[in-house]
Amino acid sequence: MSYELREHTADIAVEASGETFAAVAAAVADGLAAAMCESVPEEGDRFSLSVAAESREALLFEYLDELIYERDVRSVLPVDNEATITEQSGEWTLDGSARGVPLSAVTAREVKAVTYSEMVVEEREGEWYAYVVFDV
């Protein structure tokens, strides 16, 4: 799995790819962390999270929104993201975890929100691809 940060007008975008939808979701989450902080210390405890939605795009949105929420509530930068995704009867569920680096240990740029603007989640030639724009 991999990601790249992309400049986007006054915002920032993350473009990611991975072998599975879960891998690409975790890669976008790692890209979100990279958009907020250039250097990440090794400290921080893992925490779990779970989100559900009616589509892949909505699931990715809810997941990233939950990570931003966790940042705000726990005062941590979610890094080293891991995700497992299942789909059953039209509902998508993501169970994930991240290492929460205390914001006091990093110099972090604020990402305000994830957007649906230009969001892409699709399978391309046997690999998953995502493009997500964040409001900064």
JSON list of C-alpha atoms in Angstrom, two decimals:
[
{"chain": "A", "resi": 1, "resn": "MET", "atom": "CA", "xyz": [0.00, 0.00, 0.00]},
{"chain": "A", "resi": 2, "resn": "SER", "atom": "CA", "xyz": [1.20, 3.48, -0.73]},
{"chain": "A", "resi": 3, "resn": "TYR", "atom": "CA", "xyz": [0.06, 7.08, -0.73]},
{"chain": "A", "resi": 4, "resn": "GLU", "atom": "CA", "xyz": [1.14, 10.45, -2.08]},
{"chain": "A", "resi": 5, "resn": "LEU", "atom": "CA", "xyz": [0.14, 13.92, -0.96]},
{"chain": "A", "resi": 6, "resn": "ARG", "atom": "CA", "xyz": [-1.20, 16.11, -3.76]},
{"chain": "A", "resi": 7, "resn": "GLU", "atom": "CA", "xyz": [-1.59, 19.88, -3.70]},
{"chain": "A", "resi": 8, "resn": "HIS", "atom": "CA", "xyz": [-5.18, 20.94, -4.29]},
{"chain": "A", "resi": 9, "resn": "THR", "atom": "CA", "xyz": [-5.99, 24.66, -4.46]},
{"chain": "A", "resi": 10, "resn": "ALA", "atom": "CA", "xyz": [-6.14, 25.72, -0.78]},
{"chain": "A", "resi": 11, "resn": "ASP", "atom": "CA", "xyz": [-6.71, 22.12, 0.35]},
{"chain": "A", "resi": 12, "resn": "ILE", "atom": "CA", "xyz": [-4.62, 18.97, 0.28]},
{"chain": "A", "resi": 13, "resn": "ALA", "atom": "CA", "xyz": [-5.40, 15.63, -1.34]},
{"chain": "A", "resi": 14, "resn": "VAL", "atom": "CA", "xyz": [-4.21, 12.09, -0.71]},
{"chain": "A", "resi": 15, "resn": "GLU", "atom": "CA", "xyz": [-3.89, 9.63, -3.57]},
{"chain": "A", "resi": 16, "resn": "ALA", "atom": "CA", "xyz": [-3.43, 6.02, -2.49]},
{"chain": "A", "resi": 17, "resn": "SER", "atom": "CA", "xyz": [-3.31, 2.50, -3.83]},
{"chain": "A", "resi": 18, "resn": "GLY", "atom": "CA", "xyz": [-3.32, -0.95, -2.29]},
{"chain": "A", "resi": 19, "resn": "GLU", "atom": "CA", "xyz": [-4.05, -4.61, -2.90]},
{"chain": "A", "resi": 20, "resn": "THR", "atom": "CA", "xyz": [-7.41, -4.45, -1.07]},
{"chain": "A", "resi": 21, "resn": "PHE", "atom": "CA", "xyz": [-10.00, -1.82, -0.21]},
{"chain": "A", "resi": 22, "resn": "ALA", "atom": "CA", "xyz": [-8.90, -2.13, 3.44]},
{"chain": "A", "resi": 23, "resn": "ALA", "atom": "CA", "xyz": [-5.26, -1.53, 2.50]},
{"chain": "A", "resi": 24, "resn": "VAL", "atom": "CA", "xyz": [-6.10, 1.55, 0.46]},
{"chain": "A", "resi": 25, "resn": "ALA", "atom": "CA", "xyz": [-8.29, 2.93, 3.29]},
{"chain": "A", "resi": 26, "resn": "ALA", "atom": "CA", "xyz": [-5.39, 2.53, 5.76]},
{"chain": "A", "resi": 27, "resn": "ALA", "atom": "CA", "xyz": [-3.03, 4.14, 3.22]},
{"chain": "A", "resi": 28, "resn": "VAL", "atom": "CA", "xyz": [-5.33, 7.17, 2.88]},
{"chain": "A", "resi": 29, "resn": "ALA", "atom": "CA", "xyz": [-5.43, 7.37, 6.69]},
{"chain": "A", "resi": 30, "resn": "ASP", "atom": "CA", "xyz": [-1.62, 7.31, 6.78]},
{"chain": "A", "resi": 31, "resn": "GLY", "atom": "CA", "xyz": [-1.64, 10.03, 4.13]},
{"chain": "A", "resi": 32, "resn": "LEU", "atom": "CA", "xyz": [-3.97, 12.08, 6.34]},
{"chain": "A", "resi": 33, "resn": "ALA", "atom": "CA", "xyz": [-1.43, 11.77, 9.18]},
{"chain": "A", "resi": 34, "resn": "ALA", "atom": "CA", "xyz": [1.39, 12.80, 6.81]},
{"chain": "A", "resi": 35, "resn": "ALA", "atom": "CA", "xyz": [-0.63, 15.83, 5.75]},
{"chain": "A", "resi": 36, "resn": "MET", "atom": "CA", "xyz": [-0.80, 16.89, 9.38]},
{"chain": "A", "resi": 37, "resn": "CYS", "atom": "CA", "xyz": [2.76, 16.11, 10.48]},
{"chain": "A", "resi": 38, "resn": "GLU", "atom": "CA", "xyz": [6.11, 15.59, 8.74]},
{"chain": "A", "resi": 39, "resn": "SER", "atom": "CA", "xyz": [7.86, 13.62, 11.48]},
{"chain": "A", "resi": 40, "resn": "VAL", "atom": "CA", "xyz": [6.20, 11.10, 13.78]},
{"chain": "A", "resi": 41, "resn": "PRO", "atom": "CA", "xyz": [7.78, 9.94, 17.06]},
{"chain": "A", "resi": 42, "resn": "GLU", "atom": "CA", "xyz": [7.53, 6.31, 18.16]},
{"chain": "A", "resi": 43, "resn": "GLU", "atom": "CA", "xyz": [5.38, 7.01, 21.23]},
{"chain": "A", "resi": 44, "resn": "GLY", "atom": "CA", "xyz": [1.65, 6.53, 21.55]},
{"chain": "A", "resi": 45, "resn": "ASP", "atom": "CA", "xyz": [-0.81, 3.79, 22.40]},
{"chain": "A", "resi": 46, "resn": "ARG", "atom": "CA", "xyz": [-3.01, 1.94, 19.92]},
{"chain": "A", "resi": 47, "resn": "PHE", "atom": "CA", "xyz": [-6.75, 2.50, 19.98]},
{"chain": "A", "resi": 48, "resn": "SER", "atom": "CA", "xyz": [-9.58, 0.81, 18.09]},
{"chain": "A", "resi": 49, "resn": "LEU", "atom": "CA", "xyz": [-12.44, 2.23, 16.09]},
{"chain": "A", "resi": 50, "resn": "SER", "atom": "CA", "xyz": [-15.33, 0.99, 14.02]},
{"chain": "A", "resi": 51, "resn": "VAL", "atom": "CA", "xyz": [-17.54, 2.70, 11.43]},
{"chain": "A", "resi": 52, "resn": "ALA", "atom": "CA", "xyz": [-20.30, 1.56, 9.09]},
{"chain": "A", "resi": 53, "resn": "ALA", "atom": "CA", "xyz": [-21.86, 3.02, 5.96]},
{"chain": "A", "resi": 54, "resn": "GLU", "atom": "CA", "xyz": [-24.01, 2.20, 2.93]},
{"chain": "A", "resi": 55, "resn": "SER", "atom": "CA", "xyz": [-21.27, 2.52, 0.27]},
{"chain": "A", "resi": 56, "resn": "ARG", "atom": "CA", "xyz": [-17.50, 2.29, -0.12]},
{"chain": "A", "resi": 57, "resn": "GLU", "atom": "CA", "xyz": [-17.19, 6.06, -0.53]},
{"chain": "A", "resi": 58, "resn": "ALA", "atom": "CA", "xyz": [-19.33, 6.76, 2.52]},
{"chain": "A", "resi": 59, "resn": "LEU", "atom": "CA", "xyz": [-17.33, 4.21, 4.53]},
{"chain": "A", "resi": 60, "resn": "LEU", "atom": "CA", "xyz": [-14.02, 5.84, 3.61]},
{"chain": "A", "resi": 61, "resn": "PHE", "atom": "CA", "xyz": [-15.48, 9.26, 4.46]},
{"chain": "A", "resi": 62, "resn": "GLU", "atom": "CA", "xyz": [-16.79, 8.03, 7.85]},
{"chain": "A", "resi": 63, "resn": "TYR", "atom": "CA", "xyz": [-13.45, 6.35, 8.65]},
{"chain": "A", "resi": 64, "resn": "LEU", "atom": "CA", "xyz": [-11.39, 9.46, 7.92]},
{"chain": "A", "resi": 65, "resn": "ASP", "atom": "CA", "xyz": [-13.90, 11.67, 9.70]},
{"chain": "A", "resi": 66, "resn": "GLU", "atom": "CA", "xyz": [-13.66, 9.40, 12.74]},
{"chain": "A", "resi": 67, "resn": "LEU", "atom": "CA", "xyz": [-9.85, 9.70, 12.72]},
{"chain": "A", "resi": 68, "resn": "ILE", "atom": "CA", "xyz": [-10.15, 13.51, 12.70]},
{"chain": "A", "resi": 69, "resn": "TYR", "atom": "CA", "xyz": [-12.68, 13.24, 15.54]},
{"chain": "A", "resi": 70, "resn": "GLU", "atom": "CA", "xyz": [-10.30, 11.00, 17.51]},
{"chain": "A", "resi": 71, "resn": "ARG", "atom": "CA", "xyz": [-7.55, 13.58, 16.96]},
{"chain": "A", "resi": 72, "resn": "ASP", "atom": "CA", "xyz": [-9.77, 16.31, 18.36]},
{"chain": "A", "resi": 73, "resn": "VAL", "atom": "CA", "xyz": [-11.19, 14.33, 21.30]},
{"chain": "A", "resi": 74, "resn": "ARG", "atom": "CA", "xyz": [-8.12, 12.34, 22.36]},
{"chain": "A", "resi": 75, "resn": "SER", "atom": "CA", "xyz": [-5.57, 15.02, 21.32]},
{"chain": "A", "resi": 76, "resn": "VAL", "atom": "CA", "xyz": [-3.63, 12.42, 19.36]},
{"chain": "A", "resi": 77, "resn": "LEU", "atom": "CA", "xyz": [-2.36, 12.08, 15.82]},
{"chain": "A", "resi": 78, "resn": "PRO", "atom": "CA", "xyz": [-3.61, 8.71, 14.47]},
{"chain": "A", "resi": 79, "resn": "VAL", "atom": "CA", "xyz": [-0.70, 6.96, 12.71]},
{"chain": "A", "resi": 80, "resn": "ASP", "atom": "CA", "xyz": [0.23, 3.40, 11.67]},
{"chain": "A", "resi": 81, "resn": "ASN", "atom": "CA", "xyz": [-3.36, 2.81, 10.64]},
{"chain": "A", "resi": 82, "resn": "GLU", "atom": "CA", "xyz": [-4.74, -0.69, 10.12]},
{"chain": "A", "resi": 83, "resn": "ALA", "atom": "CA", "xyz": [-8.17, -1.59, 8.76]},
{"chain": "A", "resi": 84, "resn": "THR", "atom": "CA", "xyz": [-10.36, -4.61, 8.07]},
{"chain": "A", "resi": 85, "resn": "ILE", "atom": "CA", "xyz": [-13.43, -4.11, 5.88]},
{"chain": "A", "resi": 86, "resn": "THR", "atom": "CA", "xyz": [-16.47, -6.33, 5.44]},
{"chain": "A", "resi": 87, "resn": "GLU", "atom": "CA", "xyz": [-19.64, -5.96, 3.40]},
{"chain": "A", "resi": 88, "resn": "GLN", "atom": "CA", "xyz": [-22.89, -7.69, 4.28]},
{"chain": "A", "resi": 89, "resn": "SER", "atom": "CA", "xyz": [-26.36, -7.04, 2.90]},
{"chain": "A", "resi": 90, "resn": "GLY", "atom": "CA", "xyz": [-25.33, -3.71, 1.43]},
{"chain": "A", "resi": 91, "resn": "GLU", "atom": "CA", "xyz": [-23.71, -2.35, 4.60]},
{"chain": "A", "resi": 92, "resn": "TRP", "atom": "CA", "xyz": [-19.98, -1.79, 4.74]},
{"chain": "A", "resi": 93, "resn": "THR", "atom": "CA", "xyz": [-18.13, -2.01, 8.06]},
{"chain": "A", "resi": 94, "resn": "LEU", "atom": "CA", "xyz": [-14.57, -0.97, 8.85]},
{"chain": "A", "resi": 95, "resn": "ASP", "atom": "CA", "xyz": [-12.87, -2.13, 12.03]},
{"chain": "A", "resi": 96, "resn": "GLY", "atom": "CA", "xyz": [-9.56, -0.43, 12.50]},
{"chain": "A", "resi": 97, "resn": "SER", "atom": "CA", "xyz": [-6.85, 0.67, 14.84]},
{"chain": "A", "resi": 98, "resn": "ALA", "atom": "CA", "xyz": [-4.24, 3.39, 14.97]},
{"chain": "A", "resi": 99, "resn": "ARG", "atom": "CA", "xyz": [-1.36, 4.43, 17.18]},
{"chain": "A", "resi": 100, "resn": "GLY", "atom": "CA", "xyz": [-2.29, 7.71, 18.85]},
{"chain": "A", "resi": 101, "resn": "VAL", "atom": "CA", "xyz": [0.74, 9.98, 19.07]},
{"chain": "A", "resi": 102, "resn": "PRO", "atom": "CA", "xyz": [0.10, 12.75, 21.61]},
{"chain": "A", "resi": 103, "resn": "LEU", "atom": "CA", "xyz": [-0.31, 16.08, 19.82]},
{"chain": "A", "resi": 104, "resn": "SER", "atom": "CA", "xyz": [1.98, 17.58, 22.45]},
{"chain": "A", "resi": 105, "resn": "ALA", "atom": "CA", "xyz": [4.80, 15.44, 20.99]},
{"chain": "A", "resi": 106, "resn": "VAL", "atom": "CA", "xyz": [4.44, 16.74, 17.41]},
{"chain": "A", "resi": 107, "resn": "THR", "atom": "CA", "xyz": [4.07, 19.93, 15.45]},
{"chain": "A", "resi": 108, "resn": "ALA", "atom": "CA", "xyz": [0.85, 19.24, 13.59]},
{"chain": "A", "resi": 109, "resn": "ARG", "atom": "CA", "xyz": [-0.91, 21.19, 10.86]},
{"chain": "A", "resi": 110, "resn": "GLU", "atom": "CA", "xyz": [-4.67, 21.20, 11.27]},
{"chain": "A", "resi": 111, "resn": "VAL", "atom": "CA", "xyz": [-6.76, 19.33, 8.75]},
{"chain": "A", "resi": 112, "resn": "LYS", "atom": "CA", "xyz": [-10.30, 20.56, 9.34]},
{"chain": "A", "resi": 113, "resn": "ALA", "atom": "CA", "xyz": [-12.35, 17.94, 7.51]},
{"chain": "A", "resi": 114, "resn": "VAL", "atom": "CA", "xyz": [-12.55, 15.21, 4.91]},
{"chain": "A", "resi": 115, "resn": "THR", "atom": "CA", "xyz": [-14.64, 16.11, 1.85]},
{"chain": "A", "resi": 116, "resn": "TYR", "atom": "CA", "xyz": [-16.58, 14.25, -0.81]},
{"chain": "A", "resi": 117, "resn": "SER", "atom": "CA", "xyz": [-15.18, 16.73, -3.35]},
{"chain": "A", "resi": 118, "resn": "GLU", "atom": "CA", "xyz": [-13.56, 14.71, -6.16]},
{"chain": "A", "resi": 119, "resn": "MET", "atom": "CA", "xyz": [-13.48, 11.55, -4.01]},
{"chain": "A", "resi": 120, "resn": "VAL", "atom": "CA", "xyz": [-12.67, 8.39, -5.95]},
{"chain": "A", "resi": 121, "resn": "VAL", "atom": "CA", "xyz": [-12.71, 4.82, -4.60]},
{"chain": "A", "resi": 122, "resn": "GLU", "atom": "CA", "xyz": [-12.40, 2.11, -7.21]},
{"chain": "A", "resi": 123, "resn": "GLU", "atom": "CA", "xyz": [-10.67, -1.04, -8.29]},
{"chain": "A", "resi": 124, "resn": "ARG", "atom": "CA", "xyz": [-8.28, -0.52, -11.20]},
{"chain": "A", "resi": 125, "resn": "GLU", "atom": "CA", "xyz": [-6.64, -3.46, -12.93]},
{"chain": "A", "resi": 126, "resn": "GLY", "atom": "CA", "xyz": [-6.62, -5.65, -9.82]},
{"chain": "A", "resi": 127, "resn": "GLU", "atom": "CA", "xyz": [-5.52, -2.89, -7.44]},
{"chain": "A", "resi": 128, "resn": "TRP", "atom": "CA", "xyz": [-7.58, -0.52, -5.30]},
{"chain": "A", "resi": 129, "resn": "TYR", "atom": "CA", "xyz": [-7.25, 3.24, -5.78]},
{"chain": "A", "resi": 130, "resn": "ALA", "atom": "CA", "xyz": [-8.51, 6.21, -3.77]},
{"chain": "A", "resi": 131, "resn": "TYR", "atom": "CA", "xyz": [-8.28, 9.98, -4.08]},
{"chain": "A", "resi": 132, "resn": "VAL", "atom": "CA", "xyz": [-9.52, 12.10, -1.19]},
{"chain": "A", "resi": 133, "resn": "VAL", "atom": "CA", "xyz": [-9.46, 15.88, -0.67]},
{"chain": "A", "resi": 134, "resn": "PHE", "atom": "CA", "xyz": [-9.12, 17.34, 2.83]},
{"chain": "A", "resi": 135, "resn": "ASP", "atom": "CA", "xyz": [-10.07, 20.84, 3.94]},
{"chain": "A", "resi": 136, "resn": "VAL", "atom": "CA", "xyz": [-7.11, 22.53, 5.66]}
]
